[in-house]
Amino acid sequence: MPVPGRTRPALTPIDRVIEEAERGGVPLARTLSAFSLGCIGVGATIGAGIFVLTGTAAAQYAGPGLVISFLLGGLASACVGLCYAELAAMIPVPGSTYTYARVTLGRLAAWIVGWDLVLEFAMAAATVAVGWSGYAQSLAADLGLRLPAALAAAPGAGGVANLPAAAVVLALSALLMAGNRRAAGANAALVALKVAIILAFIAVGAWHVDPALWSPLVPPNEGRFGEFGWSGVLRGAGVVFFAFIGFETVATAAGETRAPRRDLPAGLIGALTVTTLLYVAVAAVLTGLVPYRELAVADPIAKAIDAVGLGAFAIVIKLGALVGLTTATLTALYGQTRISYAMARDGLLPAAFARVSPGTRTPVLSQGLTGAATAAVAALVPIEVLGELVSIGTLLAFTLVCASLLLLRRREPERARPFRVPAAPLVAGLGILACLALMAGLPADTWLRLGLWLTLGLAIYAAYGRARAGPARER
């Protein structure tokens, strides 16, 4: 309660965003525990990266060196994940990277980050949904069911529209609109099932591995950057890196966590540790079962099982892939709407994106609009284009998170930090360097698409966000 005649101390940017998040409107429901957050992280991370793009990255870029690619991705993610853990515990409000950019770099930078995060979440959901479609069609074919070719793939992939991909996005959007508690319970059950199936694949596949297929571990470069050799290992790491976005999805749940200062770091670090170990193990087994050049298929894990003559188990693997891709799509859709929620509260998006249903305590309208737009992208854009866009968008966001941590350590060194990154300048600096190195390994046309995307975002900001946010919202 302010004392009469005494001026209220000026709020820091962090204090202001926390205060704004706590006042006005219907609040988001705080129902998530550390275990729920860990399941969200594993659910978001174990998806297309392990069931789909492992094959593409091995066949086109890294060969058996894909194991090293995942280790590089895991190392970069560890540095970034520790930075996320400190920031999420210190600023326990929705918005994740967008909010961290707002309190350190200001409104324009926050808009750029928020716009970039559309690549990380909405495009990731579309990517994973396309992978889900590939496994669903493969499983249906095993049962004698086939969709017409025109309705089973995007135009660039030989069809007219990928209807299964669009259908799963719409169905999961409806589940999220029904309420956070229900969606979190379904996600936890599905995560447990898919981890059990992945462990079964590792255990069964390990008995049939042919070590000769791992030689050479890093195939010779074929004359161009990124086509095998060490540059291929680097490019492979960049391409599959979007598989590690799960821990940022945990950060977007800060506004719905029961004890965010305690549970967010535990959920972030736990999810990152589990998923990195699983990725490395699966990559080793996969490239030890099938010659890496034969893995450029939509369902590489199932192909590996077929190759060793375990056809019945292949059906279980395909089912596990469907479950894994389902949870990854679910959590990416969830993360996108929480970013949109934070941006709308700041006036950078229409207020409808921050409208919370009194019944479900979720942003129902935002979830529906996001689901419809993502379904359209999943139906019409090939997975190769989507995967590279997601990777570069994620790496840019992670670079800014590490930079935000360093800036806040300098500006507010005395602020309470429930979780502190050890050797923060070194860890954050390595995170920045690792992300920039992985970005450098991506194809030039991916950079071009990122430039065009950010240019479109700046045009929208100039036409809408700048005027709507107003001078009072500069931070």
Short mmCIF file of C-alpha atoms in Angstrom, two decimals:
data_model
loop_
_atom_site.label_atom_id
_atom_site.label_comp_id
_atom_site.label_asym_id
_atom_site.label_seq_id
_atom_site.Cartn_x
_atom_site.Cartn_y
_atom_site.Cartn_z
CA MET A 1 0.00 0.00 0.00
CA PRO A 2 1.65 3.31 -1.05
CA VAL A 3 2.32 5.84 1.73
CA PRO A 4 0.57 9.24 1.11
CA GLY A 5 2.99 11.90 -0.04
CA ARG A 6 5.71 9.41 -0.91
CA THR A 7 6.63 8.74 -4.53
CA ARG A 8 6.58 5.11 -5.59
CA PRO A 9 10.05 3.86 -6.62
CA ALA A 10 10.48 3.39 -10.35
CA LEU A 11 9.96 -0.19 -11.42
CA THR A 12 12.68 -2.06 -13.26
CA PRO A 13 11.64 -3.69 -16.56
CA ILE A 14 11.50 -7.10 -14.82
CA ASP A 15 9.33 -5.78 -11.98
CA ARG A 16 7.03 -4.17 -14.53
CA VAL A 17 6.41 -7.31 -16.59
CA ILE A 18 5.77 -9.36 -13.44
CA GLU A 19 3.31 -6.76 -12.16
CA GLU A 20 1.53 -6.55 -15.53
CA ALA A 21 1.22 -10.34 -15.68
CA GLU A 22 -0.42 -10.44 -12.24
CA ARG A 23 -3.09 -7.81 -12.75
CA GLY A 24 -6.20 -7.59 -14.91
CA GLY A 25 -8.30 -10.11 -16.80
CA VAL A 26 -8.77 -13.81 -16.21
CA PRO A 27 -5.42 -15.36 -15.15
CA LEU A 28 -4.02 -18.53 -16.63
CA ALA A 29 -4.52 -21.57 -14.38
CA ARG A 30 -1.40 -22.49 -12.36
CA THR A 31 -1.70 -26.29 -12.44
CA LEU A 32 1.71 -27.55 -13.64
CA SER A 33 4.29 -29.30 -11.44
CA ALA A 34 7.98 -30.02 -12.10
CA PHE A 35 6.98 -33.47 -13.37
CA SER A 36 4.38 -31.96 -15.72
CA LEU A 37 6.99 -29.51 -17.02
CA GLY A 38 9.48 -32.32 -17.60
CA CYS A 39 6.83 -34.22 -19.56
CA ILE A 40 6.12 -31.11 -21.62
CA GLY A 41 9.83 -30.81 -22.38
CA VAL A 42 10.26 -34.46 -23.33
CA GLY A 43 6.96 -34.38 -25.22
CA ALA A 44 8.11 -31.38 -27.26
CA THR A 45 11.62 -32.67 -27.88
CA ILE A 46 11.09 -36.34 -28.72
CA GLY A 47 9.23 -35.98 -32.00
CA ALA A 48 10.20 -35.36 -35.59
CA GLY A 49 13.86 -34.97 -34.65
CA ILE A 50 14.15 -38.59 -33.55
CA PHE A 51 11.50 -40.28 -35.71
CA VAL A 52 11.90 -38.37 -38.99
CA LEU A 53 14.88 -36.05 -39.42
CA THR A 54 17.43 -38.51 -38.00
CA GLY A 55 17.16 -40.37 -41.30
CA THR A 56 17.36 -37.25 -43.48
CA ALA A 57 20.34 -35.81 -41.60
CA ALA A 58 22.25 -39.11 -41.75
CA ALA A 59 21.52 -39.76 -45.43
CA GLN A 60 22.23 -36.27 -46.75
CA TYR A 61 24.73 -34.67 -44.37
CA ALA A 62 26.44 -36.57 -41.55
CA GLY A 63 26.28 -40.34 -42.11
CA PRO A 64 27.14 -42.26 -38.90
CA GLY A 65 28.61 -38.94 -37.68
CA LEU A 66 25.01 -38.07 -36.81
CA VAL A 67 25.91 -39.24 -33.29
CA ILE A 68 28.41 -36.38 -33.13
CA SER A 69 25.81 -34.00 -34.60
CA PHE A 70 23.46 -34.80 -31.73
CA LEU A 71 26.28 -34.41 -29.19
CA LEU A 72 27.03 -30.96 -30.63
CA GLY A 73 23.36 -30.07 -30.49
CA GLY A 74 23.15 -31.35 -26.93
CA LEU A 75 26.20 -29.33 -25.87
CA ALA A 76 24.77 -26.14 -27.34
CA SER A 77 21.41 -26.93 -25.75
CA ALA A 78 23.00 -27.51 -22.34
CA CYS A 79 24.54 -24.03 -22.36
CA VAL A 80 21.32 -22.43 -23.56
CA GLY A 81 19.15 -24.55 -21.28
CA LEU A 82 21.02 -23.36 -18.18
CA CYS A 83 20.45 -19.75 -19.30
CA TYR A 84 16.75 -20.47 -19.77
CA ALA A 85 16.58 -21.99 -16.30
CA GLU A 86 17.97 -18.85 -14.65
CA LEU A 87 15.76 -16.46 -16.62
CA ALA A 88 12.59 -18.53 -16.27
CA ALA A 89 12.98 -18.80 -12.48
CA MET A 90 13.73 -15.07 -12.19
CA ILE A 91 10.92 -13.93 -14.54
CA PRO A 92 8.11 -16.49 -13.97
CA VAL A 93 5.60 -15.08 -16.47
CA PRO A 94 4.39 -16.21 -19.92
CA GLY A 95 6.39 -15.26 -22.97
CA SER A 96 9.73 -17.07 -22.67
CA THR A 97 12.35 -15.57 -25.03
CA TYR A 98 9.99 -12.78 -26.07
CA THR A 99 9.67 -11.58 -22.47
CA TYR A 100 13.41 -11.86 -21.81
CA ALA A 101 14.10 -9.72 -24.89
CA ARG A 102 11.51 -7.17 -23.76
CA VAL A 103 13.17 -6.57 -20.39
CA THR A 104 16.71 -6.42 -21.80
CA LEU A 105 16.54 -5.10 -25.36
CA GLY A 106 13.23 -3.20 -25.54
CA ARG A 107 10.02 -3.32 -27.53
CA LEU A 108 11.31 -3.56 -31.12
CA ALA A 109 13.75 -6.35 -30.30
CA ALA A 110 11.00 -8.16 -28.40
CA TRP A 111 8.73 -7.98 -31.44
CA ILE A 112 11.48 -9.39 -33.67
CA VAL A 113 12.03 -12.24 -31.22
CA GLY A 114 8.30 -12.92 -30.92
CA TRP A 115 7.94 -12.99 -34.70
CA ASP A 116 10.96 -15.30 -34.95
CA LEU A 117 9.35 -17.63 -32.40
CA VAL A 118 6.55 -18.31 -34.86
CA LEU A 119 9.20 -20.24 -36.81
CA GLU A 120 10.17 -22.09 -33.66
CA PHE A 121 6.71 -23.12 -32.47
CA ALA A 122 4.01 -22.87 -35.15
CA MET A 123 6.36 -24.06 -37.91
CA ALA A 124 7.69 -26.79 -35.62
CA ALA A 125 4.13 -27.99 -35.04
CA ALA A 126 3.58 -28.09 -38.81
CA THR A 127 6.89 -29.94 -39.35
CA VAL A 128 6.08 -32.58 -36.78
CA ALA A 129 2.54 -32.96 -38.11
CA VAL A 130 3.95 -33.76 -41.57
CA GLY A 131 6.14 -36.42 -39.96
CA TRP A 132 3.09 -37.75 -38.10
CA SER A 133 1.30 -38.04 -41.43
CA GLY A 134 4.14 -40.11 -42.91
CA TYR A 135 4.06 -42.61 -40.05
CA ALA A 136 0.25 -42.72 -39.98
CA GLN A 137 0.12 -43.51 -43.69
CA SER A 138 2.82 -46.17 -43.31
CA LEU A 139 0.90 -47.83 -40.47
CA ALA A 140 -2.37 -47.61 -42.42
CA ALA A 141 -0.67 -49.23 -45.43
CA ASP A 142 0.37 -52.14 -43.19
CA LEU A 143 -3.33 -52.61 -42.49
CA GLY A 144 -4.26 -52.41 -46.17
CA LEU A 145 -5.53 -48.82 -46.11
CA ARG A 146 -4.25 -46.12 -48.44
CA LEU A 147 -5.18 -42.48 -48.99
CA PRO A 148 -5.35 -41.12 -52.54
CA ALA A 149 -1.88 -39.78 -53.37
CA ALA A 150 -3.20 -36.27 -53.98
CA LEU A 151 -4.50 -36.06 -50.39
CA ALA A 152 -1.43 -37.53 -48.69
CA ALA A 153 1.31 -34.98 -49.42
CA ALA A 154 1.98 -31.27 -49.89
CA PRO A 155 2.15 -29.80 -53.42
CA GLY A 156 5.96 -29.65 -53.34
CA ALA A 157 6.07 -33.31 -52.35
CA GLY A 158 3.90 -34.63 -55.17
CA GLY A 159 0.38 -34.16 -53.83
CA VAL A 160 -2.31 -31.52 -53.53
CA ALA A 161 -2.63 -31.32 -49.74
CA ASN A 162 -1.43 -33.34 -46.77
CA LEU A 163 -4.78 -33.89 -45.10
CA PRO A 164 -3.61 -36.22 -42.27
CA ALA A 165 -1.11 -33.55 -41.14
CA ALA A 166 -3.80 -30.87 -41.08
CA ALA A 167 -6.25 -33.17 -39.28
CA VAL A 168 -3.90 -33.97 -36.37
CA VAL A 169 -3.13 -30.27 -35.85
CA LEU A 170 -6.83 -29.42 -35.66
CA ALA A 171 -7.59 -32.31 -33.30
CA LEU A 172 -4.79 -31.36 -30.89
CA SER A 173 -5.81 -27.70 -30.99
CA ALA A 174 -9.28 -28.78 -29.88
CA LEU A 175 -7.74 -30.72 -26.96
CA LEU A 176 -5.76 -27.66 -25.84
CA MET A 177 -8.86 -25.50 -26.08
CA ALA A 178 -10.60 -27.88 -23.66
CA GLY A 179 -8.22 -26.96 -20.82
CA ASN A 180 -4.61 -27.09 -19.67
CA ARG A 181 -5.07 -29.78 -17.01
CA ARG A 182 -6.68 -32.21 -19.46
CA ALA A 183 -4.01 -31.61 -22.11
CA ALA A 184 -1.17 -32.00 -19.56
CA GLY A 185 -2.58 -35.32 -18.34
CA ALA A 186 -2.90 -36.69 -21.86
CA ASN A 187 0.63 -35.50 -22.67
CA ALA A 188 2.16 -37.21 -19.60
CA ALA A 189 0.55 -40.54 -20.47
CA LEU A 190 1.68 -40.35 -24.09
CA VAL A 191 5.22 -39.34 -23.11
CA ALA A 192 5.55 -42.39 -20.84
CA LEU A 193 4.40 -44.65 -23.67
CA LYS A 194 6.72 -43.22 -26.30
CA VAL A 195 9.80 -43.29 -24.05
CA ALA A 196 9.09 -46.97 -23.31
CA ILE A 197 8.87 -47.71 -27.05
CA ILE A 198 12.09 -45.79 -27.80
CA LEU A 199 13.93 -47.71 -25.09
CA ALA A 200 12.59 -50.94 -26.59
CA PHE A 201 13.94 -49.91 -30.02
CA ILE A 202 17.36 -49.17 -28.53
CA ALA A 203 17.44 -52.48 -26.65
CA VAL A 204 16.24 -54.64 -29.57
CA GLY A 205 18.25 -52.78 -32.21
CA ALA A 206 21.48 -52.99 -30.23
CA TRP A 207 21.48 -56.80 -30.66
CA HIS A 208 21.44 -56.45 -34.46
CA VAL A 209 23.89 -53.58 -34.97
CA ASP A 210 26.56 -54.12 -37.62
CA PRO A 211 29.62 -52.09 -36.46
CA ALA A 212 30.92 -52.06 -40.04
CA LEU A 213 28.15 -49.59 -40.90
CA TRP A 214 29.76 -47.06 -38.54
CA SER A 215 32.97 -47.01 -40.58
CA PRO A 216 33.96 -44.40 -41.45
CA LEU A 217 32.24 -42.53 -38.63
CA VAL A 218 32.58 -39.29 -40.59
CA PRO A 219 32.25 -40.08 -44.33
CA PRO A 220 34.57 -38.12 -46.67
CA ASN A 221 33.29 -34.78 -47.88
CA GLU A 222 31.89 -34.93 -51.42
CA GLY A 223 33.23 -31.58 -52.59
CA ARG A 224 30.63 -29.18 -51.20
CA PHE A 225 30.19 -27.71 -47.75
CA GLY A 226 27.70 -29.73 -45.74
CA GLU A 227 27.82 -32.87 -47.87
CA PHE A 228 29.47 -35.24 -45.36
CA GLY A 229 32.86 -34.69 -43.80
CA TRP A 230 33.06 -32.50 -40.69
CA SER A 231 31.08 -29.75 -42.43
CA GLY A 232 28.32 -32.34 -42.91
CA VAL A 233 28.41 -33.18 -39.21
CA LEU A 234 28.01 -29.46 -38.49
CA ARG A 235 25.16 -29.07 -40.97
CA GLY A 236 23.51 -32.20 -39.62
CA ALA A 237 23.63 -30.68 -36.13
CA GLY A 238 22.00 -27.51 -37.44
CA VAL A 239 19.25 -29.39 -39.27
CA VAL A 240 18.27 -31.60 -36.33
CA PHE A 241 18.76 -28.86 -33.76
CA PHE A 242 15.10 -27.89 -33.80
CA ALA A 243 14.55 -31.23 -32.05
CA PHE A 244 15.95 -29.59 -28.90
CA ILE A 245 13.33 -26.85 -28.59
CA GLY A 246 11.48 -28.77 -25.89
CA PHE A 247 13.11 -26.95 -23.00
CA GLU A 248 11.93 -23.58 -24.33
CA THR A 249 8.38 -24.92 -24.41
CA VAL A 250 8.84 -25.51 -20.68
CA ALA A 251 9.78 -21.84 -20.27
CA THR A 252 6.59 -20.72 -22.04
CA ALA A 253 4.62 -22.48 -19.28
CA ALA A 254 5.96 -20.16 -16.55
CA GLY A 255 2.58 -18.48 -16.11
CA GLU A 256 0.87 -21.82 -15.45
CA THR A 257 3.38 -23.39 -13.04
CA ARG A 258 2.51 -23.86 -9.37
CA ALA A 259 5.96 -22.99 -8.00
CA PRO A 260 7.83 -21.57 -11.02
CA ARG A 261 10.99 -20.48 -9.21
CA ARG A 262 11.58 -24.05 -8.05
CA ASP A 263 9.94 -26.20 -10.72
CA LEU A 264 10.99 -24.46 -13.94
CA PRO A 265 14.75 -25.14 -13.61
CA ALA A 266 14.06 -28.76 -12.63
CA GLY A 267 11.73 -29.29 -15.59
CA LEU A 268 14.08 -27.59 -18.07
CA ILE A 269 17.27 -29.40 -17.09
CA GLY A 270 15.57 -32.77 -16.57
CA ALA A 271 13.92 -32.72 -20.00
CA LEU A 272 17.14 -31.68 -21.73
CA THR A 273 19.18 -34.43 -20.07
CA VAL A 274 16.73 -37.23 -20.87
CA THR A 275 16.21 -36.23 -24.49
CA THR A 276 19.89 -35.75 -25.35
CA LEU A 277 20.72 -39.24 -24.08
CA LEU A 278 17.86 -40.76 -26.07
CA TYR A 279 18.84 -38.92 -29.27
CA VAL A 280 22.45 -40.07 -29.16
CA ALA A 281 21.48 -43.69 -28.45
CA VAL A 282 18.87 -43.80 -31.24
CA ALA A 283 21.27 -42.22 -33.78
CA ALA A 284 23.94 -44.83 -32.95
CA VAL A 285 21.54 -47.77 -33.27
CA LEU A 286 19.85 -46.44 -36.41
CA THR A 287 23.07 -45.94 -38.38
CA GLY A 288 24.28 -49.34 -37.18
CA LEU A 289 21.24 -51.11 -38.63
CA VAL A 290 20.85 -49.49 -42.07
CA PRO A 291 23.44 -48.00 -44.47
CA TYR A 292 23.11 -44.28 -43.90
CA ARG A 293 22.40 -43.46 -47.56
CA GLU A 294 19.20 -45.53 -47.37
CA LEU A 295 17.72 -43.55 -44.50
CA ALA A 296 16.25 -40.65 -46.49
CA VAL A 297 12.68 -41.82 -45.86
CA ALA A 298 9.73 -40.47 -43.86
CA ASP A 299 9.92 -43.32 -41.32
CA PRO A 300 13.62 -44.22 -40.78
CA ILE A 301 13.11 -45.99 -37.43
CA ALA A 302 10.52 -48.32 -38.94
CA LYS A 303 12.83 -48.94 -41.92
CA ALA A 304 15.61 -49.94 -39.55
CA ILE A 305 13.37 -52.49 -37.85
CA ASP A 306 12.19 -53.86 -41.21
CA ALA A 307 15.84 -54.20 -42.28
CA VAL A 308 16.57 -56.68 -39.49
CA GLY A 309 13.46 -58.76 -40.18
CA LEU A 310 11.34 -57.75 -37.20
CA GLY A 311 8.22 -56.78 -39.12
CA ALA A 312 5.83 -57.20 -36.20
CA PHE A 313 7.93 -54.93 -34.01
CA ALA A 314 7.94 -52.34 -36.79
CA ILE A 315 4.23 -51.82 -36.17
CA VAL A 316 4.99 -51.08 -32.50
CA ILE A 317 7.70 -48.62 -33.54
CA LYS A 318 5.34 -46.86 -35.93
CA LEU A 319 2.79 -46.61 -33.15
CA GLY A 320 5.47 -45.15 -30.86
CA ALA A 321 6.40 -42.66 -33.56
CA LEU A 322 2.79 -41.58 -33.88
CA VAL A 323 2.58 -41.10 -30.12
CA GLY A 324 5.86 -39.17 -30.05
CA LEU A 325 4.92 -36.94 -32.93
CA THR A 326 1.52 -36.34 -31.38
CA THR A 327 3.01 -35.00 -28.13
CA ALA A 328 5.56 -32.90 -30.02
CA THR A 329 2.81 -31.29 -32.09
CA LEU A 330 0.67 -30.76 -28.99
CA THR A 331 3.39 -28.98 -27.02
CA ALA A 332 4.52 -26.82 -29.96
CA LEU A 333 0.95 -25.59 -30.45
CA TYR A 334 0.78 -24.91 -26.71
CA GLY A 335 4.04 -22.92 -26.75
CA GLN A 336 2.97 -20.75 -29.69
CA THR A 337 -0.24 -19.59 -28.04
CA ARG A 338 1.59 -18.65 -24.81
CA ILE A 339 4.02 -16.51 -26.82
CA SER A 340 1.07 -14.89 -28.61
CA TYR A 341 -0.65 -14.36 -25.24
CA ALA A 342 2.33 -12.40 -23.88
CA MET A 343 2.69 -10.32 -27.04
CA ALA A 344 -1.02 -9.47 -27.08
CA ARG A 345 -0.90 -8.35 -23.43
CA ASP A 346 1.80 -5.89 -24.49
CA GLY A 347 -0.32 -4.59 -27.38
CA LEU A 348 1.88 -6.04 -30.12
CA LEU A 349 -0.87 -8.41 -31.27
CA PRO A 350 -4.66 -7.97 -31.23
CA ALA A 351 -6.18 -8.25 -27.73
CA ALA A 352 -8.11 -11.37 -28.79
CA PHE A 353 -4.88 -13.39 -28.51
CA ALA A 354 -4.72 -12.60 -24.77
CA ARG A 355 -8.39 -13.31 -24.05
CA VAL A 356 -8.66 -16.15 -21.52
CA SER A 357 -11.81 -18.26 -21.23
CA PRO A 358 -13.25 -18.09 -17.67
CA GLY A 359 -14.27 -21.75 -17.95
CA THR A 360 -11.07 -23.41 -19.17
CA ARG A 361 -8.61 -20.66 -18.09
CA THR A 362 -6.87 -20.98 -21.47
CA PRO A 363 -6.60 -18.56 -24.45
CA VAL A 364 -9.24 -20.42 -26.47
CA LEU A 365 -9.55 -18.04 -29.42
CA SER A 366 -5.78 -17.77 -29.84
CA GLN A 367 -5.48 -21.56 -29.73
CA GLY A 368 -8.12 -21.97 -32.41
CA LEU A 369 -6.61 -19.40 -34.76
CA THR A 370 -3.12 -20.81 -34.28
CA GLY A 371 -4.37 -24.32 -34.96
CA ALA A 372 -6.15 -23.31 -38.17
CA ALA A 373 -3.11 -21.45 -39.55
CA THR A 374 -0.69 -24.25 -38.60
CA ALA A 375 -2.95 -26.87 -40.16
CA ALA A 376 -2.89 -24.96 -43.44
CA VAL A 377 0.93 -24.81 -43.43
CA ALA A 378 1.20 -28.52 -42.57
CA ALA A 379 -1.11 -29.37 -45.45
CA LEU A 380 0.71 -27.31 -48.07
CA VAL A 381 4.47 -27.04 -47.29
CA PRO A 382 7.03 -29.91 -47.67
CA ILE A 383 8.85 -31.09 -44.52
CA GLU A 384 12.37 -30.27 -45.80
CA VAL A 385 11.57 -26.54 -46.05
CA LEU A 386 9.80 -26.52 -42.70
CA GLY A 387 12.58 -28.31 -40.80
CA GLU A 388 15.33 -25.90 -41.85
CA LEU A 389 13.18 -22.83 -41.07
CA VAL A 390 12.47 -24.14 -37.59
CA SER A 391 16.16 -24.81 -36.95
CA ILE A 392 17.38 -21.33 -37.86
CA GLY A 393 14.52 -19.65 -36.00
CA THR A 394 15.29 -21.67 -32.88
CA LEU A 395 19.03 -20.95 -33.03
CA LEU A 396 18.41 -17.20 -33.36
CA ALA A 397 16.10 -17.25 -30.33
CA PHE A 398 18.61 -19.25 -28.27
CA THR A 399 21.40 -16.80 -29.14
CA LEU A 400 19.29 -13.92 -27.83
CA VAL A 401 18.48 -15.78 -24.60
CA CYS A 402 22.17 -16.19 -23.80
CA ALA A 403 22.76 -12.52 -24.59
CA SER A 404 19.82 -11.51 -22.38
CA LEU A 405 21.28 -13.40 -19.44
CA LEU A 406 24.61 -11.60 -19.79
CA LEU A 407 22.91 -8.19 -20.01
CA LEU A 408 20.79 -8.81 -16.91
CA ARG A 409 23.81 -10.01 -14.94
CA ARG A 410 25.43 -6.62 -15.67
CA ARG A 411 22.33 -4.44 -15.15
CA GLU A 412 20.83 -6.10 -12.07
CA PRO A 413 23.58 -8.10 -10.35
CA GLU A 414 21.83 -7.91 -6.95
CA ARG A 415 18.46 -9.26 -8.10
CA ALA A 416 17.43 -12.51 -6.46
CA ARG A 417 18.05 -15.49 -8.73
CA PRO A 418 16.44 -18.74 -7.49
CA PHE A 419 18.67 -20.60 -9.96
CA ARG A 420 22.08 -19.28 -11.01
CA VAL A 421 24.06 -20.46 -14.03
CA PRO A 422 27.54 -21.53 -12.87
CA ALA A 423 30.33 -19.60 -14.64
CA ALA A 424 27.62 -17.60 -16.44
CA PRO A 425 29.88 -15.56 -18.81
CA LEU A 426 31.58 -18.76 -20.02
CA VAL A 427 28.37 -20.82 -20.34
CA ALA A 428 26.36 -18.07 -22.05
CA GLY A 429 29.29 -17.20 -24.31
CA LEU A 430 29.68 -20.83 -25.37
CA GLY A 431 25.93 -20.99 -25.98
CA ILE A 432 26.12 -17.97 -28.29
CA LEU A 433 29.14 -19.32 -30.19
CA ALA A 434 27.61 -22.78 -30.56
CA CYS A 435 24.33 -21.41 -31.90
CA LEU A 436 26.08 -19.10 -34.36
CA ALA A 437 28.27 -21.99 -35.56
CA LEU A 438 25.22 -24.19 -36.14
CA MET A 439 23.47 -21.35 -37.97
CA ALA A 440 26.52 -20.94 -40.19
CA GLY A 441 26.20 -24.59 -41.20
CA LEU A 442 22.67 -24.18 -42.57
CA PRO A 443 22.04 -23.74 -46.33
CA ALA A 444 22.06 -20.25 -47.85
CA ASP A 445 18.41 -20.47 -48.94
CA THR A 446 17.44 -21.03 -45.30
CA TRP A 447 19.12 -17.74 -44.39
CA LEU A 448 17.28 -16.08 -47.26
CA ARG A 449 13.94 -17.35 -46.00
CA LEU A 450 14.78 -16.13 -42.49
CA GLY A 451 15.62 -12.67 -43.87
CA LEU A 452 12.36 -12.52 -45.78
CA TRP A 453 10.41 -13.69 -42.72
CA LEU A 454 11.97 -11.05 -40.46
CA THR A 455 11.43 -8.36 -43.09
CA LEU A 456 7.73 -9.26 -43.20
CA GLY A 457 7.66 -9.10 -39.39
CA LEU A 458 9.19 -5.61 -39.36
CA ALA A 459 6.60 -4.43 -41.87
CA ILE A 460 3.79 -5.72 -39.65
CA TYR A 461 5.36 -4.05 -36.62
CA ALA A 462 5.58 -0.73 -38.44
CA ALA A 463 1.97 -0.96 -39.58
CA TYR A 464 0.42 -2.30 -36.38
CA GLY A 465 2.59 -3.12 -33.36
CA ARG A 466 4.48 0.17 -33.01
CA ALA A 467 1.37 2.32 -32.78
CA ARG A 468 -0.64 -0.11 -30.66
CA ALA A 469 2.02 -0.70 -28.03
CA GLY A 470 2.57 3.03 -27.42
CA PRO A 471 5.45 4.84 -25.73
CA ALA A 472 4.44 3.63 -22.27
CA ARG A 473 5.25 0.07 -23.26
CA GLU A 474 8.75 0.73 -24.46
CA ARG A 475 9.91 -2.08 -22.20
#
